[in-house]
């Protein structure tokens, strides 16, 4: 009995249906039917209006059923802007197992596709891999024990592996396609990608060692596949195709879109065409003139396609380019692509169905390049099927690859349910700080989930079939652990220390969140438990309420001309077991600590003596026969603009100003700052004498000078001046 294959090529401009009959090892195209969309229900190959597209599909299906009987299953291809491509490799241990058959290899390939699906989700930062559907894949390599091999069928060894390149589209794109088929009472038999469909029938594996680009140019998208080294190495898509040229003709000639489409189709076959614009004017134009007007759009289309080819082919042109699809008939496109890829013109060519091997076409069926992709879609169900099986998980429809064996676990993953999240969460862990160290106290374990398969208790490993119903209920969460403070502590330590001949017994105090706590108190999340003895002299004194005694240990420092100076003689001292230490020194059980308080506060003189700075300079003289020391300031100290005397007391942190004065010679007048003189009431006349010679107030003095003030008792005699 002949098997009929039904396929649909749902494009931006139209839907093409095709019937192929399989006759042993050959296929025969018996019928093809095309129907255009009545409205713009498709954009760049993606369904935007499911109802409108499903109506076109239903009409086309009904017409084909009149000649071919009931049609229930169909193969389709997907397209869209959000195409993602990923490579993946899967290996299995085959040692001691039966030889692999075709079904085993398909299972291996689809396992690699599943891995690629997870990689797509990770690469594009999508939480759930089930948000992407595989729309086609190609095998890059089979390997047996690490060595590349043509086929794994009936092979024996230790390890078999397959590397694939798979293409994915967002779930919404594929689901809209399935919804349109369902409304037309059709079930999806197989899903593929348009360039995969075309390349599988146009470039057999024997030709894929050549670096060739295949471009399927439709109305809204141009899909690209690259072959090299015996396999398909890349897939891509640009959202630019035949409609751009139609729109250019419409714009330049003022034509309605359908008339522009009709004119575009005549350009390649007629030397001139008659057009009627939207204003009603009719004109005959040479096709060469029309081509000249739309050349910028032709250049743009060729540039978009050539750029994507170079991007997919590691920035180098392929050896040849094959063009298929209705848009491949765009005028001058092969020449422009050859020019932009720097290829000879005969290396870029349009290919039609005559190039497809093992396929016969009835004479009643047209044989243009637009048929290549529909034929490839129909054959994809037999050659590289991506078939999905529907099940329900918690009343939600889930579609899985139709693999050799599917389990409940596979269905849960496909539904985006992570098995490890089905188990009840452990009770909230308590994170408690104990003496600065974080301790995690795990909560109680959660419960296992409840799994039902068609109403019966099931496990993750149970096998499922099409239309099975799975119900899953998450396990109950665990509770919190209850733990006391004492359970976190080994023991409560103590120390005995003597301070200034007084003995103190220190026991560690337990604090919870800085408040005194009992060892039997329960802990809660993020509690901070502290159970520590003082570790240094400073912390010990603080714990005993003696922290103020540390003030006496601070060095006496002040600032002189903005520079800090320390006076060691005016600071206290601290000893531990007879040795001088600092307040940060550690303490041990039995230590003896002595705190010696600081002495009195220093004066200005103490400061200058400590700094070895002289405050005065002086000379010895005699006055009225008595020795006398005359002195002047050599250094002046001020605080807040107030000049300080030698006996003025200083405080910690004082900011002082020091000024060095010039050393001027002593004069007689300086004497009056050191002695008090009582002037006689009877007379105001006196005589200044230096070394028995009369002198003046400004006479310079030298060490050892003998000074006298004479007061005349009468007009003829002088008497020494009395002084105190």
XYZ file of C-alpha atoms in Angstrom:
724
model
C 0.000 0.000 0.000
C 1.292 3.414 -0.931
C 1.834 5.785 2.008
C 0.703 9.356 1.507
C 2.701 12.171 3.089
C 0.909 15.459 3.632
C 2.935 18.622 4.267
C 2.211 22.320 4.630
C 4.594 25.191 3.981
C 2.959 28.021 5.926
C 4.640 31.149 4.619
C 4.222 34.861 5.042
C 2.414 35.275 1.706
C 0.669 31.932 1.230
C 0.164 28.365 2.445
C 1.386 25.587 0.149
C 0.027 22.062 0.588
C 1.693 19.049 -0.996
C 0.886 15.323 -1.265
C 3.748 12.880 -1.742
C 3.298 9.144 -2.191
C 6.073 6.786 -1.133
C 6.816 3.982 -3.614
C 9.483 1.702 -2.132
C 12.663 3.840 -2.062
C 11.281 6.672 -4.200
C 8.765 9.409 -3.675
C 6.288 10.907 -6.109
C 4.765 14.373 -5.828
C 1.155 13.787 -6.828
C -0.474 17.076 -5.959
C 0.304 20.598 -4.864
C -2.022 23.431 -3.971
C -1.285 27.011 -2.934
C -3.625 29.465 -1.244
C -2.737 33.041 -0.311
C -3.629 34.659 3.007
C -6.587 36.995 2.755
C -5.003 39.377 5.277
C -1.575 40.020 6.828
C -1.903 37.177 9.345
C 1.818 36.285 9.138
C 4.844 38.488 9.813
C 8.375 37.313 9.063
C 7.170 33.687 8.975
C 5.499 33.878 12.388
C 1.733 33.530 12.937
C 0.173 36.710 14.284
C -3.491 35.786 13.731
C -4.140 32.105 14.519
C -7.785 32.248 13.419
C -7.007 33.734 10.009
C -4.183 31.277 9.317
C -6.214 28.271 10.490
C -9.032 29.257 8.085
C -6.638 29.231 5.116
C -5.244 25.852 6.240
C -8.753 24.397 6.642
C -9.815 25.622 3.175
C -6.708 24.154 1.541
C -7.082 20.848 3.448
C -10.737 20.560 2.398
C -9.837 21.019 -1.283
C -7.098 18.388 -1.131
C -9.336 15.923 0.736
C -11.755 16.005 -2.204
C -9.105 14.235 -4.295
C -7.023 12.358 -1.701
C -9.425 11.390 1.062
C -9.289 12.193 4.760
C -6.103 13.983 5.919
C -5.425 13.866 9.667
C -1.649 14.250 10.083
C 0.602 16.858 8.557
C 4.284 17.800 8.564
C 5.072 21.488 8.917
C 8.051 23.831 9.120
C 8.525 26.781 11.443
C 10.229 30.139 10.960
C 10.585 33.324 12.931
C 12.865 36.114 14.074
C 13.880 34.467 17.367
C 15.733 31.494 15.871
C 18.398 30.087 18.226
C 21.065 27.579 17.211
C 23.045 25.378 19.600
C 25.487 22.444 19.363
C 25.478 19.572 21.852
C 27.122 16.187 22.313
C 25.848 13.139 24.211
C 27.725 9.890 24.876
C 26.419 6.547 26.201
C 28.155 3.437 27.458
C 27.355 0.519 25.085
C 29.801 -2.056 26.464
C 28.069 -5.416 27.011
C 24.781 -4.156 25.513
C 22.967 -5.357 22.363
C 24.032 -3.726 19.116
C 22.428 -0.357 18.459
C 19.476 -0.137 16.088
C 17.871 2.847 14.401
C 15.571 3.522 17.360
C 18.508 3.548 19.777
C 20.336 6.071 17.618
C 17.239 8.286 17.375
C 16.975 8.218 21.173
C 20.643 9.237 21.402
C 20.132 12.081 18.930
C 17.070 13.410 20.751
C 18.941 13.215 24.066
C 21.535 15.536 22.525
C 18.706 17.814 21.362
C 17.382 17.970 24.930
C 20.823 18.974 26.152
C 21.017 21.655 23.480
C 17.601 22.873 24.641
C 18.951 23.351 28.173
C 22.012 25.147 26.794
C 19.791 27.570 24.867
C 17.890 28.412 28.045
C 21.161 28.983 29.908
C 22.813 30.988 27.107
C 19.879 33.362 26.727
C 19.227 33.519 30.493
C 15.823 31.872 30.361
C 14.765 30.160 33.580
C 12.991 27.268 31.855
C 14.283 25.307 28.873
C 10.705 24.251 28.015
C 10.122 27.842 26.807
C 11.991 26.810 23.618
C 10.898 24.112 21.157
C 13.285 22.312 18.836
C 12.233 22.884 15.214
C 14.962 20.831 13.587
C 18.394 19.363 14.018
C 21.225 17.870 11.994
C 23.814 15.318 13.031
C 27.339 16.709 12.880
C 29.259 13.575 13.857
C 28.785 10.042 15.111
C 31.712 8.675 17.129
C 32.535 5.200 18.386
C 35.112 5.128 21.187
C 36.081 8.671 20.237
C 36.651 7.903 16.538
C 34.378 9.494 13.937
C 32.187 6.932 12.145
C 29.566 7.059 9.409
C 26.842 5.104 11.223
C 26.361 3.567 14.665
C 23.911 0.877 13.537
C 25.066 -2.623 14.569
C 28.335 -1.266 15.981
C 30.062 -2.668 19.092
C 32.420 -0.787 21.394
C 32.730 0.950 24.739
C 31.156 4.347 24.076
C 28.900 5.746 21.372
C 28.393 9.488 20.987
C 26.602 11.898 18.716
C 27.101 15.626 18.176
C 24.223 17.602 16.731
C 23.375 21.152 15.738
C 19.800 22.023 16.684
C 17.603 25.023 16.077
C 15.019 26.341 18.524
C 12.166 28.802 18.525
C 10.290 30.266 21.488
C 7.344 28.206 22.678
C 4.866 30.894 21.621
C 5.933 30.563 17.953
C 5.483 26.786 17.841
C 2.324 26.777 19.971
C 0.649 29.241 17.617
C 1.496 26.909 14.735
C 0.050 23.876 16.569
C -3.056 25.872 17.517
C -3.667 26.813 13.868
C -3.366 23.136 12.839
C -5.682 21.983 15.639
C -8.381 24.445 14.561
C -8.114 22.943 11.069
C -8.564 19.445 12.583
C -4.970 18.442 11.835
C -2.411 16.810 14.093
C 1.262 17.716 13.703
C 3.118 14.614 12.529
C 6.569 16.172 12.362
C 8.140 19.596 12.814
C 11.171 20.925 10.995
C 12.822 24.189 9.984
C 12.524 25.464 6.420
C 16.273 25.482 5.566
C 16.630 22.017 7.132
C 13.783 20.741 4.962
C 15.315 22.203 1.815
C 18.849 21.095 2.503
C 17.830 17.513 3.311
C 16.358 17.019 -0.157
C 18.645 19.267 -2.188
C 22.074 18.572 -0.700
C 22.500 14.876 0.171
C 25.157 13.892 2.773
C 27.610 13.017 0.010
C 27.607 16.677 -1.109
C 27.933 18.186 2.363
C 31.711 17.920 2.434
C 31.565 21.002 0.204
C 31.172 24.427 1.776
C 27.797 25.393 0.278
C 25.159 27.890 1.388
C 21.479 27.143 0.757
C 19.119 30.113 0.947
C 15.345 29.601 1.048
C 13.892 32.979 0.101
C 10.221 33.333 0.873
C 7.992 36.361 1.149
C 8.921 37.508 4.667
C 12.121 35.639 5.582
C 15.246 34.274 3.984
C 16.365 31.090 5.742
C 19.989 29.993 5.410
C 21.858 26.740 5.987
C 25.596 26.143 5.562
C 27.261 22.798 4.803
C 30.921 21.902 5.203
C 33.096 18.934 6.207
C 30.302 16.462 5.506
C 27.601 18.040 7.652
C 25.408 21.090 8.246
C 27.463 23.515 10.339
C 25.080 26.453 10.802
C 21.542 27.768 10.368
C 20.384 31.342 10.220
C 17.608 33.680 9.126
C 17.184 37.293 8.024
C 13.765 38.999 8.195
C 14.151 40.318 4.646
C 12.829 38.547 1.529
C 10.567 38.880 -1.526
C 8.045 41.213 0.088
C 10.681 43.930 0.310
C 11.039 43.865 -3.486
C 7.254 43.827 -3.947
C 6.956 46.850 -1.640
C 9.688 48.657 -3.605
C 7.770 48.064 -6.861
C 4.567 49.225 -5.149
C 6.246 52.424 -3.909
C 7.975 53.355 -7.192
C 5.075 52.521 -9.515
C 2.179 53.479 -7.203
C 0.694 49.994 -7.388
C -1.547 48.140 -4.991
C 0.427 45.349 -3.280
C -1.219 42.424 -5.194
C -0.606 44.203 -8.533
C 3.001 44.876 -7.509
C 3.405 41.162 -6.700
C 2.002 40.264 -10.132
C 4.368 42.720 -11.817
C 7.351 41.271 -9.930
C 6.571 37.775 -11.233
C 6.516 39.008 -14.845
C 9.847 40.835 -14.695
C 11.910 37.699 -15.343
C 9.738 36.429 -18.237
C 8.650 39.539 -20.164
C 10.508 42.446 -21.728
C 7.750 44.916 -20.850
C 4.643 44.891 -18.710
C 1.495 46.980 -18.565
C 0.684 48.482 -15.192
C -2.253 50.464 -13.826
C -1.455 52.634 -10.807
C -3.709 53.594 -7.920
C -4.739 56.797 -9.746
C -6.101 54.797 -12.684
C -3.327 55.647 -15.157
C -2.223 52.758 -17.353
C 1.332 52.567 -18.660
C 3.573 50.062 -20.396
C 7.067 49.926 -18.910
C 10.206 48.039 -19.859
C 11.204 45.517 -17.226
C 14.768 46.867 -17.371
C 13.447 50.269 -16.298
C 11.542 48.717 -13.393
C 14.651 46.806 -12.300
C 16.658 50.035 -12.354
C 14.115 51.737 -10.063
C 14.180 48.930 -7.479
C 17.954 48.374 -7.601
C 18.511 49.889 -4.080
C 16.037 47.368 -2.616
C 17.680 44.532 -4.556
C 21.059 45.657 -3.234
C 19.715 45.741 0.327
C 18.222 42.232 0.078
C 21.456 40.848 -1.362
C 23.496 42.621 1.328
C 21.333 41.244 4.152
C 21.606 37.672 2.858
C 25.335 37.843 2.054
C 26.170 39.379 5.446
C 24.348 36.560 7.262
C 26.063 33.930 5.082
C 29.473 35.390 5.968
C 28.522 35.580 9.629
C 27.477 31.914 9.679
C 30.493 30.798 7.606
C 33.272 32.254 9.811
C 33.523 35.494 7.806
C 34.479 33.764 4.531
C 32.396 33.167 1.388
C 31.251 29.600 0.653
C 32.228 27.734 -2.506
C 28.717 28.058 -3.920
C 25.220 29.350 -3.111
C 21.938 27.584 -3.929
C 18.739 29.640 -4.013
C 15.284 28.094 -3.522
C 11.829 29.418 -2.678
C 9.572 31.765 -4.567
C 11.733 34.754 -3.639
C 14.739 33.194 -5.387
C 13.214 34.339 -8.687
C 13.804 37.962 -7.678
C 15.471 39.637 -10.678
C 19.268 40.060 -10.614
C 19.485 38.522 -7.111
C 21.944 35.726 -8.060
C 24.267 38.231 -9.772
C 24.155 40.651 -6.830
C 24.852 37.863 -4.315
C 27.802 36.637 -6.391
C 29.155 40.179 -6.493
C 28.839 40.743 -2.739
C 30.307 37.329 -1.864
C 33.067 37.781 -4.476
C 32.080 34.588 -6.256
C 31.859 33.848 -9.992
C 28.277 34.305 -11.263
C 27.993 30.605 -12.095
C 28.568 29.760 -8.395
C 25.228 31.332 -7.356
C 22.215 29.613 -8.889
C 18.491 29.064 -8.448
C 17.659 25.361 -7.916
C 14.266 23.818 -8.566
C 12.785 20.401 -7.871
C 14.603 18.835 -10.830
C 17.716 18.818 -8.632
C 16.038 16.604 -5.989
C 17.131 12.995 -6.199
C 14.749 10.061 -5.544
C 11.668 12.264 -6.092
C 9.392 12.080 -9.146
C 6.917 14.797 -9.991
C 3.754 14.357 -11.982
C 3.511 16.374 -15.161
C 0.486 18.195 -13.795
C 2.590 19.690 -10.979
C 4.720 22.809 -11.527
C 8.451 22.381 -10.974
C 9.655 25.764 -9.718
C 12.090 26.511 -6.855
C 9.145 27.259 -4.560
C 8.432 23.491 -4.415
C 11.789 22.490 -2.906
C 10.907 23.418 0.670
C 7.402 21.807 0.713
C 8.891 18.555 -0.598
C 11.598 18.721 2.094
C 8.977 19.307 4.785
C 7.008 16.236 3.664
C 10.098 14.020 3.638
C 11.303 15.322 7.016
C 8.740 13.109 8.769
C 10.516 10.085 7.307
C 14.160 11.177 7.422
C 14.795 13.498 10.407
C 11.536 13.689 12.328
C 11.074 15.947 15.325
C 7.828 14.493 16.623
C 6.037 15.567 19.760
C 3.707 13.593 22.047
C 1.103 15.373 24.184
C 0.430 14.592 27.849
C -1.144 16.664 30.622
C 0.610 17.680 33.815
C -1.768 19.176 36.377
C -4.256 19.814 33.522
C -1.638 21.673 31.464
C -0.810 20.259 28.021
C 2.851 19.400 27.664
C 4.590 18.267 24.466
C 7.643 16.005 24.531
C 9.896 14.475 21.915
C 8.476 11.128 20.802
C 11.415 9.129 22.136
C 11.874 5.413 22.719
C 10.746 5.665 26.333
C 9.294 8.599 28.220
C 8.930 8.772 31.982
C 6.936 10.797 34.471
C 10.184 12.638 35.273
C 10.585 13.651 31.586
C 7.063 15.079 31.578
C 7.679 17.106 34.724
C 10.856 18.574 33.239
C 9.038 19.434 30.009
C 6.385 21.213 32.071
C 9.088 23.331 33.685
C 8.670 21.592 37.046
C 11.997 20.948 38.720
C 11.841 17.630 40.516
C 14.061 18.775 43.363
C 11.604 21.585 44.068
C 8.704 19.148 44.444
C 10.055 17.904 47.728
C 8.949 19.899 50.731
C 11.457 22.485 51.712
C 13.463 21.791 54.842
C 12.384 23.865 57.798
C 14.010 27.248 57.882
C 17.603 26.941 58.976
C 18.671 29.027 61.936
C 21.785 31.093 61.419
C 23.170 32.006 64.825
C 26.341 33.871 65.682
C 28.335 32.388 68.591
C 31.300 34.481 69.667
C 31.520 35.980 66.183
C 31.346 32.641 64.360
C 28.294 31.907 62.208
C 26.629 28.556 62.940
C 23.895 27.113 60.708
C 21.292 24.876 62.358
C 19.392 22.968 59.599
C 15.610 22.735 59.769
C 13.642 19.500 59.724
C 13.426 17.592 56.409
C 10.496 18.206 54.048
C 8.105 15.511 52.793
C 8.238 13.709 49.417
C 5.796 14.822 46.649
C 2.634 12.950 45.674
C 2.674 11.664 42.061
C -0.346 10.223 40.246
C -0.331 8.749 36.713
C -3.855 8.390 35.335
C -5.106 8.463 38.936
C -2.714 5.804 40.268
C 0.301 6.220 42.552
C 3.444 6.566 40.432
C 7.165 7.231 40.560
C 9.410 9.448 38.472
C 10.659 6.406 36.515
C 7.211 5.148 35.436
C 6.730 5.079 31.656
C 4.148 7.380 30.056
C 2.343 7.357 26.703
C 0.453 9.832 24.565
C -2.557 11.478 26.226
C -1.570 10.265 29.727
C -2.562 12.512 32.635
C -0.113 13.287 35.433
C -0.931 14.990 38.697
C 1.772 16.167 41.039
C 1.402 17.719 44.478
C 4.324 19.215 46.260
C 5.433 17.656 49.572
C 4.862 19.447 52.872
C 7.625 21.661 54.191
C 9.612 20.733 57.279
C 9.590 22.737 60.519
C 12.201 24.643 62.481
C 14.598 22.999 64.905
C 14.409 24.010 68.586
C 17.760 24.455 70.276
C 18.956 26.088 73.529
C 21.950 28.354 74.111
C 23.660 25.745 76.282
C 23.559 23.276 73.366
C 25.822 25.649 71.431
C 28.393 26.106 74.244
C 30.985 23.620 75.505
C 31.396 25.236 78.965
C 31.272 28.633 80.685
C 34.873 29.711 81.544
C 36.197 31.860 84.466
C 39.472 33.618 85.519
C 40.968 35.065 88.744
C 43.004 38.296 88.402
C 44.543 40.673 91.005
C 44.420 44.413 90.247
C 46.254 46.810 92.588
C 46.224 44.151 95.335
C 42.460 43.468 94.960
C 41.429 39.986 93.748
C 38.663 39.680 91.158
C 36.943 36.485 89.920
C 35.641 36.953 86.384
C 33.050 34.561 84.912
C 31.971 34.730 81.265
C 28.592 36.397 80.901
C 26.163 35.015 78.299
C 24.519 37.660 76.171
C 21.918 37.210 73.456
C 21.612 40.192 71.174
C 23.578 42.290 73.715
C 21.214 41.386 76.574
C 21.959 39.080 79.501
C 20.599 35.599 78.752
C 20.167 32.236 80.472
C 21.850 29.059 79.124
C 18.387 27.416 78.880
C 16.971 30.130 76.618
C 15.979 29.019 73.085
C 17.813 30.631 70.163
C 16.103 32.211 67.166
C 17.242 33.033 63.656
C 20.014 35.658 63.453
C 20.535 35.713 67.223
C 24.009 36.799 68.296
C 25.275 34.823 71.276
C 28.373 36.039 73.108
C 30.035 33.981 75.855
C 33.560 35.337 76.255
C 35.841 36.274 79.124
C 37.728 39.539 78.762
C 40.855 38.777 76.743
C 42.896 41.960 77.348
C 43.612 44.219 80.318
C 41.536 46.922 78.680
C 38.453 44.675 78.248
C 38.949 43.316 81.789
C 38.879 46.806 83.323
C 35.823 47.660 81.228
C 34.016 44.547 82.473
C 34.875 45.473 86.090
C 33.787 49.099 85.691
C 37.383 50.313 86.081
C 37.855 51.606 82.578
C 38.424 55.182 83.819
C 41.745 54.096 85.342
C 43.094 53.654 81.844
C 42.928 57.418 81.366
C 45.942 57.707 83.686
C 47.953 55.499 81.369
C 47.619 57.741 78.406
C 50.861 59.576 77.511
C 50.819 63.319 78.209
C 50.832 64.912 74.764
C 50.252 68.384 73.424
C 50.888 70.317 70.224
C 53.614 72.901 69.871
C 53.500 74.857 66.635
C 51.109 72.146 65.293
C 53.606 69.367 66.074
C 52.788 66.746 68.687
C 55.094 66.341 71.669
C 54.928 63.734 74.431
C 56.166 64.258 77.986
C 56.855 60.725 79.264
C 57.501 61.799 82.870
C 53.854 62.821 83.292
C 52.116 59.531 82.225
C 51.057 56.572 84.349
C 52.429 53.038 83.961
C 50.923 49.549 83.745
C 52.628 46.313 84.794
C 51.582 42.686 84.592
C 53.420 40.217 86.778
C 56.161 42.827 87.316
C 56.707 43.673 83.616
C 55.565 46.868 81.971
C 52.831 46.171 79.380
C 50.135 47.983 77.384
C 46.374 47.927 77.883
C 45.998 45.582 74.884
C 48.121 42.876 76.516
C 46.303 39.560 77.050
C 45.357 38.318 80.509
C 45.603 34.831 81.950
C 44.230 33.190 85.047
C 46.240 34.359 88.121
C 47.774 37.524 86.588
C 48.779 40.386 88.940
C 48.180 43.829 87.441
C 49.443 47.140 88.878
C 48.168 50.506 87.611
C 50.441 53.430 88.601
C 48.650 56.732 88.232
C 50.288 59.703 86.591
C 51.811 62.581 88.645
C 50.859 66.267 88.592
C 50.261 68.185 85.408
C 53.390 69.769 83.887
C 54.070 73.516 83.751
C 55.481 75.565 80.912
C 58.902 75.229 82.536
C 58.527 71.415 82.679
C 57.714 71.386 78.990
C 60.703 73.537 78.006
C 63.025 71.558 80.252
C 61.796 68.311 78.696
C 62.385 69.751 75.256
C 65.712 71.335 76.359
C 64.566 74.756 75.240
C 65.884 77.877 77.109
C 63.221 80.421 77.984
C 65.582 83.299 79.162
C 69.067 84.651 78.701
C 70.861 86.717 81.483
C 74.009 88.540 82.661
C 75.369 89.080 86.225
C 75.859 92.614 87.511
C 76.099 94.372 90.882
C 73.744 97.134 91.916
C 74.618 99.420 94.795
C 77.196 96.848 95.823
C 74.859 93.810 95.741
C 74.957 91.009 93.084
C 72.010 90.932 90.714
C 71.051 88.768 87.686
C 69.421 90.576 84.775
C 67.400 88.356 82.374
C 65.232 88.654 79.249
C 62.804 86.285 77.521
C 64.407 84.181 74.822
C 61.308 82.066 74.109
C 57.650 82.983 74.377
C 54.868 80.342 74.799
C 51.246 81.317 74.155
C 47.919 79.461 74.391
C 44.920 80.898 72.612
C 46.812 84.162 72.076
C 47.648 84.391 75.803
C 51.340 84.454 76.723
C 52.101 81.869 79.428
C 54.508 82.194 82.323
C 56.931 79.537 83.560
C 54.636 78.377 86.338
C 51.446 78.098 84.220
C 49.990 74.559 84.197
C 49.457 72.699 80.889
C 46.696 70.242 79.950
C 46.564 67.219 77.598
C 45.935 68.202 74.008
C 46.873 71.868 74.494
C 47.747 73.656 71.287
C 50.612 76.047 72.041
C 52.495 78.590 70.030
C 56.288 79.011 70.526
C 58.117 82.116 69.329
C 61.914 82.600 69.528
C 62.810 86.253 70.267
C 66.043 87.930 69.140
C 68.758 88.299 71.825
C 69.108 92.071 72.301
C 71.921 93.544 74.507
C 71.079 94.608 78.056
C 70.901 98.374 78.770
C 70.819 100.289 82.056
C 67.073 100.705 81.719
C 66.602 96.871 82.015
C 67.678 97.236 85.672
C 64.293 98.741 86.586
C 62.485 95.457 85.676
C 64.436 93.668 88.421
C 64.466 96.147 91.352
C 61.915 98.382 93.013
C 63.023 101.946 93.607
C 61.544 104.362 96.197
C 62.015 107.882 94.993
C 62.739 110.458 97.786
C 59.926 112.910 98.222
C 62.350 115.847 98.633
C 63.930 115.717 95.212
C 63.442 114.130 91.809
C 67.031 114.469 90.514
C 69.297 111.367 90.345
C 72.478 110.241 88.565
C 73.064 106.838 86.841
C 76.565 105.408 87.433
C 78.266 102.449 85.701
C 81.642 101.397 87.005
C 81.882 104.768 88.854
C 81.233 106.628 85.656
C 78.122 108.656 85.031
C 75.984 107.042 82.316
C 72.488 107.077 80.698
C 69.411 104.837 80.581
C 70.402 103.407 77.169
C 73.970 102.585 78.072
C 74.759 98.947 77.072
C 75.704 96.668 79.935
C 78.242 93.861 80.116
C 78.546 90.967 82.554
C 80.135 92.131 85.857
C 79.293 95.842 85.479
C 78.881 97.751 88.766
C 75.730 99.846 88.674
C 74.677 102.631 91.000
C 71.952 105.266 91.166
C 73.187 108.377 93.038
C 70.838 110.809 94.673
C 72.483 114.153 95.603
C 71.953 114.969 99.314
C 72.828 118.613 98.659
C 73.995 120.642 95.785
C 77.625 119.547 96.256
C 77.365 115.922 97.266
C 75.802 112.668 96.006
C 74.347 109.709 97.869
C 73.534 106.153 96.650
C 69.949 105.669 95.560
C 67.993 103.499 97.926
C 66.097 100.493 96.468
C 64.182 97.584 97.663
